[in-house]
Amino acid sequence: MAKTNVTEDSLNMEIKSTQDMYYSNVGKINSEAERVLADKVKTAKKALSDFLSKGANVCPSCGDKPVGMVVRDTTDGKIYEVGCVNCTPVIVDSNSEAATKDTPINERRRVSYSSRGYTPEIAVANWNGKKFLIDTKNTTL
Amino acid sequence: MASYNKFNSFTEALAEKIHNLGADQLMVALTNVAPVATNTQLSNLTEITYTNLSSRVLTTLSSSQASGTYKLVVQDLTLTSTGGPTGPFRYVAIYNNTATNKELICWFDYGVAGVTLADGESFLLDFDGTNGLLQNT
């Protein structure tokens, strides 16, 4: 039998299937059986994350594998994100290379260990290129 | 920027098997009446009418820990009003729709001006991607 191609849609269908099974049984079965169904939901979500972060390098900060996700899904399209769930964002001066003691604090911005793109491939490429997400608004400390 | 506020009971509910954040369905509730930290379940809130509003179901993307720090990551959610207005509302609360009493998790305050969505207007809940909705250390 030919193996079905794995796609984002097929993985989302698997997530929905496992979720429906979990939701329809939660509270009606014993906790051990409930845990089994919950784990299937998590496994399905991890499969999608792995699919969307395929080819991504490990986190340059902690060395763990990043996650992949559809961070925003609107009528205008999807935004994908690849990022590290372990590492907290860092605050840097917007002109960090040229920062001096006179750099105003309202010029600081938050940089996350994550990258975005309109396709998973672009998000992965940005991650691998260390083009991390920078808040568009200045962060006042 | 709306700031995160925790319902006090959430930490106990986490420890006593009320929540399974990796699998349970989380939803958004909108209210124009200020929640308080001692609220515990959805029925404690005065919700607005959702007749014209799109789905309020959140998509959980990641529920995991590293080095003892747990993080919950959810997808951004766009709320769209269709067929008429929605609101006004000022507070966005998140609750567990799978839990028996729809236990509350947290809420955000969008400021005194409040939000009213006219027919066709949308409101984006931007949950900070990989940085997560919440952490538990």
mmCIF file of C-alpha atoms in Angstrom:
data_model
loop_
_atom_site.group_PDB
_atom_site.id
_atom_site.type_symbol
_atom_site.label_atom_id
_atom_site.label_comp_id
_atom_site.label_asym_id
_atom_site.label_seq_id
_atom_site.Cartn_x
_atom_site.Cartn_y
_atom_site.Cartn_z
ATOM 1 C CA MET A 1 0.000 0.000 0.000
ATOM 2 C CA ALA A 2 1.358 3.407 -0.922
ATOM 3 C CA LYS A 3 2.307 5.597 1.971
ATOM 4 C CA THR A 4 0.174 8.721 2.255
ATOM 5 C CA ASN A 5 2.119 11.941 1.885
ATOM 6 C CA VAL A 6 2.345 13.870 5.107
ATOM 7 C CA THR A 7 1.164 17.446 4.727
ATOM 8 C CA GLU A 8 0.281 20.280 7.064
ATOM 9 C CA ASP A 9 -3.389 19.589 6.345
ATOM 10 C CA SER A 10 -3.109 15.867 7.059
ATOM 11 C CA LEU A 11 -1.334 16.573 10.331
ATOM 12 C CA ASN A 12 -4.013 19.091 11.298
ATOM 13 C CA MET A 13 -6.664 16.480 10.529
ATOM 14 C CA GLU A 14 -4.862 14.049 12.809
ATOM 15 C CA ILE A 15 -4.807 16.662 15.562
ATOM 16 C CA LYS A 16 -8.532 17.284 15.152
ATOM 17 C CA SER A 17 -9.245 13.569 15.189
ATOM 18 C CA THR A 18 -7.302 12.978 18.402
ATOM 19 C CA GLN A 19 -8.810 16.072 20.008
ATOM 20 C CA ASP A 20 -12.349 15.008 19.148
ATOM 21 C CA MET A 21 -11.659 11.608 20.700
ATOM 22 C CA TYR A 22 -10.248 13.226 23.827
ATOM 23 C CA TYR A 23 -13.048 15.789 24.208
ATOM 24 C CA SER A 24 -15.784 13.196 23.783
ATOM 25 C CA ASN A 25 -14.309 10.909 26.432
ATOM 26 C CA VAL A 26 -12.846 13.228 29.022
ATOM 27 C CA GLY A 27 -14.591 12.834 32.372
ATOM 28 C CA LYS A 28 -16.251 9.601 31.230
ATOM 29 C CA ILE A 29 -13.283 7.274 31.397
ATOM 30 C CA ASN A 30 -10.677 6.549 34.044
ATOM 31 C CA SER A 31 -7.725 8.865 34.400
ATOM 32 C CA GLU A 32 -5.269 6.394 32.913
ATOM 33 C CA ALA A 33 -7.318 6.050 29.726
ATOM 34 C CA GLU A 34 -7.780 9.809 29.664
ATOM 35 C CA ARG A 35 -4.030 10.262 29.844
ATOM 36 C CA VAL A 36 -3.555 7.947 26.861
ATOM 37 C CA LEU A 37 -5.932 10.052 24.761
ATOM 38 C CA ALA A 38 -4.335 13.301 25.943
ATOM 39 C CA ASP A 39 -0.902 11.986 25.006
ATOM 40 C CA LYS A 40 -2.183 11.211 21.509
ATOM 41 C CA VAL A 41 -3.208 14.868 21.162
ATOM 42 C CA LYS A 42 0.235 16.010 22.254
ATOM 43 C CA THR A 43 1.941 13.550 19.925
ATOM 44 C CA ALA A 44 -0.143 14.774 16.980
ATOM 45 C CA LYS A 45 0.706 18.386 17.790
ATOM 46 C CA LYS A 46 4.387 17.556 18.075
ATOM 47 C CA ALA A 47 4.278 15.881 14.654
ATOM 48 C CA LEU A 48 2.955 19.123 13.170
ATOM 49 C CA SER A 49 5.588 21.133 15.008
ATOM 50 C CA ASP A 50 8.331 18.843 13.693
ATOM 51 C CA PHE A 51 6.910 19.110 10.176
ATOM 52 C CA LEU A 52 6.829 22.910 10.270
ATOM 53 C CA SER A 53 10.364 23.166 11.656
ATOM 54 C CA LYS A 54 11.914 20.608 9.339
ATOM 55 C CA GLY A 55 15.465 21.626 8.483
ATOM 56 C CA ALA A 56 15.783 24.095 11.331
ATOM 57 C CA ASN A 57 19.068 24.234 13.191
ATOM 58 C CA VAL A 58 19.161 23.742 16.934
ATOM 59 C CA CYS A 59 18.769 26.854 19.085
ATOM 60 C CA PRO A 60 22.037 28.817 19.052
ATOM 61 C CA SER A 61 21.483 29.715 22.686
ATOM 62 C CA CYS A 62 20.549 26.431 24.386
ATOM 63 C CA GLY A 63 21.124 23.798 21.722
ATOM 64 C CA ASP A 64 17.603 22.365 21.812
ATOM 65 C CA LYS A 65 15.459 21.668 18.784
ATOM 66 C CA PRO A 66 13.120 24.577 18.013
ATOM 67 C CA VAL A 67 9.375 24.185 17.544
ATOM 68 C CA GLY A 68 7.438 25.097 14.418
ATOM 69 C CA MET A 69 3.965 26.573 14.416
ATOM 70 C CA VAL A 70 1.328 28.536 12.607
ATOM 71 C CA VAL A 71 1.436 31.526 14.880
ATOM 72 C CA ARG A 72 -1.332 33.388 13.076
ATOM 73 C CA ASP A 73 -3.971 32.098 10.672
ATOM 74 C CA THR A 74 -6.154 34.755 9.073
ATOM 75 C CA THR A 75 -8.102 35.281 5.895
ATOM 76 C CA ASP A 76 -5.035 37.081 4.569
ATOM 77 C CA GLY A 77 -2.894 33.983 5.021
ATOM 78 C CA LYS A 78 -0.764 32.251 7.592
ATOM 79 C CA ILE A 79 2.298 33.372 9.484
ATOM 80 C CA TYR A 80 4.664 30.606 10.513
ATOM 81 C CA GLU A 81 7.087 30.769 13.402
ATOM 82 C CA VAL A 82 10.099 28.693 14.322
ATOM 83 C CA GLY A 83 11.458 29.317 17.768
ATOM 84 C CA CYS A 84 12.893 28.067 21.000
ATOM 85 C CA VAL A 85 10.439 27.558 23.832
ATOM 86 C CA ASN A 86 13.271 27.318 26.376
ATOM 87 C CA CYS A 87 15.015 30.611 25.836
ATOM 88 C CA THR A 88 13.593 33.864 27.079
ATOM 89 C CA PRO A 89 13.765 37.004 24.960
ATOM 90 C CA VAL A 90 16.604 39.423 25.460
ATOM 91 C CA ILE A 91 16.464 43.184 25.588
ATOM 92 C CA VAL A 92 18.987 44.930 23.391
ATOM 93 C CA ASP A 93 19.530 48.500 22.372
ATOM 94 C CA SER A 94 18.166 49.198 18.942
ATOM 95 C CA ASN A 95 21.610 50.369 17.896
ATOM 96 C CA SER A 96 23.482 47.933 20.074
ATOM 97 C CA GLU A 97 26.728 48.023 18.127
ATOM 98 C CA ALA A 98 26.929 51.748 18.544
ATOM 99 C CA ALA A 99 25.278 51.953 21.936
ATOM 100 C CA THR A 100 26.795 54.358 24.404
ATOM 101 C CA LYS A 101 25.921 55.408 27.910
ATOM 102 C CA ASP A 102 23.834 58.116 26.305
ATOM 103 C CA THR A 103 21.626 55.721 24.351
ATOM 104 C CA PRO A 104 18.105 56.547 25.488
ATOM 105 C CA ILE A 105 16.327 53.709 27.218
ATOM 106 C CA ASN A 106 13.332 54.058 24.969
ATOM 107 C CA GLU A 107 15.504 52.886 22.133
ATOM 108 C CA ARG A 108 15.711 49.387 23.565
ATOM 109 C CA ARG A 109 13.901 46.528 21.908
ATOM 110 C CA ARG A 110 13.061 42.943 22.733
ATOM 111 C CA VAL A 111 14.578 40.190 20.603
ATOM 112 C CA SER A 112 12.983 36.744 20.785
ATOM 113 C CA TYR A 113 14.610 33.444 19.947
ATOM 114 C CA SER A 114 12.125 32.956 17.135
ATOM 115 C CA SER A 115 11.747 33.765 13.460
ATOM 116 C CA ARG A 116 8.736 34.173 11.229
ATOM 117 C CA GLY A 117 7.801 33.734 7.596
ATOM 118 C CA TYR A 118 4.841 33.408 5.273
ATOM 119 C CA THR A 119 5.817 29.783 4.611
ATOM 120 C CA PRO A 120 7.421 27.199 6.894
ATOM 121 C CA GLU A 121 10.473 27.196 4.655
ATOM 122 C CA ILE A 122 10.950 30.959 4.997
ATOM 123 C CA ALA A 123 10.512 30.777 8.758
ATOM 124 C CA VAL A 124 13.117 27.998 8.925
ATOM 125 C CA ALA A 125 15.500 29.915 6.658
ATOM 126 C CA ASN A 126 15.138 33.030 8.809
ATOM 127 C CA TRP A 127 15.749 30.951 11.943
ATOM 128 C CA ASN A 128 18.821 29.310 10.463
ATOM 129 C CA GLY A 129 20.009 32.765 9.379
ATOM 130 C CA LYS A 130 19.465 34.039 12.944
ATOM 131 C CA LYS A 131 17.016 36.657 11.720
ATOM 132 C CA PHE A 132 15.215 36.735 15.017
ATOM 133 C CA LEU A 133 11.945 38.454 15.768
ATOM 134 C CA ILE A 134 12.316 42.005 17.015
ATOM 135 C CA ASP A 135 9.410 43.863 18.533
ATOM 136 C CA THR A 136 8.319 46.619 16.221
ATOM 137 C CA LYS A 137 7.622 48.945 19.119
ATOM 138 C CA ASN A 138 10.333 50.255 21.384
ATOM 139 C CA THR A 139 10.433 48.707 24.812
ATOM 140 C CA THR A 140 10.684 51.104 27.690
ATOM 141 C CA LEU A 141 12.353 49.609 30.722
ATOM 142 C CA MET B 1 0.049 46.405 25.545
ATOM 143 C CA ALA B 2 -2.418 44.392 27.606
ATOM 144 C CA SER B 3 -0.860 42.839 30.676
ATOM 145 C CA TYR B 4 -1.314 39.300 31.942
ATOM 146 C CA ASN B 5 -3.318 38.775 35.125
ATOM 147 C CA LYS B 6 -3.570 35.396 36.806
ATOM 148 C CA PHE B 7 -6.646 34.028 38.521
ATOM 149 C CA ASN B 8 -5.366 32.851 41.910
ATOM 150 C CA SER B 9 -7.123 29.488 41.758
ATOM 151 C CA PHE B 10 -5.297 28.550 38.571
ATOM 152 C CA THR B 11 -2.144 27.434 40.359
ATOM 153 C CA GLU B 12 -4.098 25.113 42.653
ATOM 154 C CA ALA B 13 -6.196 23.813 39.786
ATOM 155 C CA LEU B 14 -2.993 22.953 37.926
ATOM 156 C CA ALA B 15 -1.769 20.937 40.890
ATOM 157 C CA GLU B 16 -5.057 19.109 41.404
ATOM 158 C CA LYS B 17 -5.712 17.684 37.931
ATOM 159 C CA ILE B 18 -8.297 20.250 36.896
ATOM 160 C CA HIS B 19 -6.302 21.230 33.831
ATOM 161 C CA ASN B 20 -4.522 19.273 31.156
ATOM 162 C CA LEU B 21 -3.239 22.221 29.173
ATOM 163 C CA GLY B 22 -1.628 19.981 26.590
ATOM 164 C CA ALA B 23 -4.952 18.578 25.439
ATOM 165 C CA ASP B 24 -7.873 20.526 26.903
ATOM 166 C CA GLN B 25 -9.780 23.069 24.847
ATOM 167 C CA LEU B 26 -9.035 26.632 25.911
ATOM 168 C CA MET B 27 -11.439 29.424 25.054
ATOM 169 C CA VAL B 28 -11.656 33.176 25.284
ATOM 170 C CA ALA B 29 -14.361 34.978 27.232
ATOM 171 C CA LEU B 30 -15.054 38.679 26.775
ATOM 172 C CA THR B 31 -16.419 40.877 29.516
ATOM 173 C CA ASN B 32 -16.865 44.538 30.301
ATOM 174 C CA VAL B 33 -16.945 43.909 34.029
ATOM 175 C CA ALA B 34 -13.554 43.710 35.708
ATOM 176 C CA PRO B 35 -12.573 40.174 36.710
ATOM 177 C CA VAL B 36 -10.915 39.794 40.094
ATOM 178 C CA ALA B 37 -8.100 37.431 40.985
ATOM 179 C CA THR B 38 -10.379 35.444 43.292
ATOM 180 C CA ASN B 39 -12.746 34.442 40.487
ATOM 181 C CA THR B 40 -12.445 30.720 39.843
ATOM 182 C CA GLN B 41 -14.801 29.665 37.058
ATOM 183 C CA LEU B 42 -16.454 31.059 33.963
ATOM 184 C CA SER B 43 -19.806 31.579 35.690
ATOM 185 C CA ASN B 44 -18.088 34.185 37.918
ATOM 186 C CA LEU B 45 -17.701 36.454 34.888
ATOM 187 C CA THR B 46 -20.353 38.592 33.221
ATOM 188 C CA GLU B 47 -19.832 37.743 29.587
ATOM 189 C CA ILE B 48 -20.944 39.875 26.677
ATOM 190 C CA THR B 49 -23.196 38.515 23.921
ATOM 191 C CA TYR B 50 -21.323 36.570 21.250
ATOM 192 C CA THR B 51 -24.097 36.355 18.628
ATOM 193 C CA ASN B 52 -22.072 38.074 15.908
ATOM 194 C CA LEU B 53 -18.631 36.908 16.944
ATOM 195 C CA SER B 54 -16.389 34.327 15.302
ATOM 196 C CA SER B 55 -14.954 31.292 17.101
ATOM 197 C CA ARG B 56 -13.406 31.925 20.496
ATOM 198 C CA VAL B 57 -11.515 28.633 20.609
ATOM 199 C CA LEU B 58 -7.771 28.892 21.124
ATOM 200 C CA THR B 59 -5.326 26.611 19.355
ATOM 201 C CA THR B 60 -2.686 25.229 21.698
ATOM 202 C CA LEU B 61 0.584 24.806 19.842
ATOM 203 C CA SER B 62 3.012 23.646 22.480
ATOM 204 C CA SER B 63 2.782 22.511 26.080
ATOM 205 C CA SER B 64 6.150 21.513 27.421
ATOM 206 C CA GLN B 65 8.824 22.085 30.013
ATOM 207 C CA ALA B 66 12.558 22.546 29.845
ATOM 208 C CA SER B 67 14.828 22.570 32.885
ATOM 209 C CA GLY B 68 11.765 22.712 35.103
ATOM 210 C CA THR B 69 10.111 25.680 33.447
ATOM 211 C CA TYR B 70 6.764 24.928 31.814
ATOM 212 C CA LYS B 71 5.514 27.007 28.918
ATOM 213 C CA LEU B 72 2.174 27.072 27.132
ATOM 214 C CA VAL B 73 2.197 28.396 23.579
ATOM 215 C CA VAL B 74 -1.023 29.271 21.768
ATOM 216 C CA GLN B 75 -1.841 30.573 18.325
ATOM 217 C CA ASP B 76 -2.923 34.165 17.828
ATOM 218 C CA LEU B 77 -6.687 34.493 17.560
ATOM 219 C CA THR B 78 -8.588 36.943 15.388
ATOM 220 C CA LEU B 79 -12.088 37.711 16.618
ATOM 221 C CA THR B 80 -14.365 39.018 13.880
ATOM 222 C CA SER B 81 -17.840 40.463 14.259
ATOM 223 C CA THR B 82 -20.182 39.583 11.406
ATOM 224 C CA GLY B 83 -23.820 40.579 10.983
ATOM 225 C CA GLY B 84 -23.717 43.255 13.641
ATOM 226 C CA PRO B 85 -21.578 44.705 16.390
ATOM 227 C CA THR B 86 -19.918 42.937 19.321
ATOM 228 C CA GLY B 87 -19.172 44.560 22.625
ATOM 229 C CA PRO B 88 -18.198 46.742 24.215
ATOM 230 C CA PHE B 89 -15.696 44.719 26.176
ATOM 231 C CA ARG B 90 -12.547 45.654 28.048
ATOM 232 C CA TYR B 91 -11.323 42.350 29.438
ATOM 233 C CA VAL B 92 -10.311 39.150 27.667
ATOM 234 C CA ALA B 93 -10.283 36.096 29.909
ATOM 235 C CA ILE B 94 -9.015 32.620 29.095
ATOM 236 C CA TYR B 95 -10.651 29.557 30.537
ATOM 237 C CA ASN B 96 -10.586 25.796 30.207
ATOM 238 C CA ASN B 97 -13.663 24.725 28.267
ATOM 239 C CA THR B 98 -12.966 21.030 28.887
ATOM 240 C CA ALA B 99 -12.685 21.289 32.658
ATOM 241 C CA THR B 100 -15.838 20.468 34.609
ATOM 242 C CA ASN B 101 -16.559 23.998 35.814
ATOM 243 C CA LYS B 102 -14.818 25.814 32.970
ATOM 244 C CA GLU B 103 -12.112 26.962 35.338
ATOM 245 C CA LEU B 104 -10.460 30.320 34.706
ATOM 246 C CA ILE B 105 -6.786 30.719 33.852
ATOM 247 C CA CYS B 106 -5.941 34.369 33.263
ATOM 248 C CA TRP B 107 -7.200 37.653 31.872
ATOM 249 C CA PHE B 108 -5.979 40.701 30.002
ATOM 250 C CA ASP B 109 -7.098 44.301 30.432
ATOM 251 C CA TYR B 110 -7.337 46.286 27.201
ATOM 252 C CA GLY B 111 -7.833 49.641 28.885
ATOM 253 C CA VAL B 112 -10.552 52.018 29.908
ATOM 254 C CA ALA B 113 -11.605 52.882 26.372
ATOM 255 C CA GLY B 114 -12.816 49.324 25.846
ATOM 256 C CA VAL B 115 -13.401 47.677 22.492
ATOM 257 C CA THR B 116 -16.500 47.596 20.328
ATOM 258 C CA LEU B 117 -16.340 45.707 17.066
ATOM 259 C CA ALA B 118 -18.567 47.048 14.306
ATOM 260 C CA ASP B 119 -19.963 44.688 11.676
ATOM 261 C CA GLY B 120 -16.960 43.352 9.743
ATOM 262 C CA GLU B 121 -14.331 44.546 12.194
ATOM 263 C CA SER B 122 -11.720 42.269 13.746
ATOM 264 C CA PHE B 123 -9.728 42.211 16.964
ATOM 265 C CA LEU B 124 -6.394 40.397 17.104
ATOM 266 C CA LEU B 125 -5.260 38.605 20.233
ATOM 267 C CA ASP B 126 -1.490 38.463 19.758
ATOM 268 C CA PHE B 127 -0.118 35.866 22.161
ATOM 269 C CA ASP B 128 3.604 36.370 21.638
ATOM 270 C CA GLY B 129 4.378 33.219 19.664
ATOM 271 C CA THR B 130 7.143 31.035 20.995
ATOM 272 C CA ASN B 131 7.454 33.149 24.125
ATOM 273 C CA GLY B 132 4.159 31.711 25.182
ATOM 274 C CA LEU B 133 0.912 32.640 26.866
ATOM 275 C CA LEU B 134 2.126 31.613 30.302
ATOM 276 C CA GLN B 135 5.003 29.997 32.147
ATOM 277 C CA ASN B 136 5.085 27.962 35.321
ATOM 278 C CA THR B 137 8.375 27.718 37.162
#
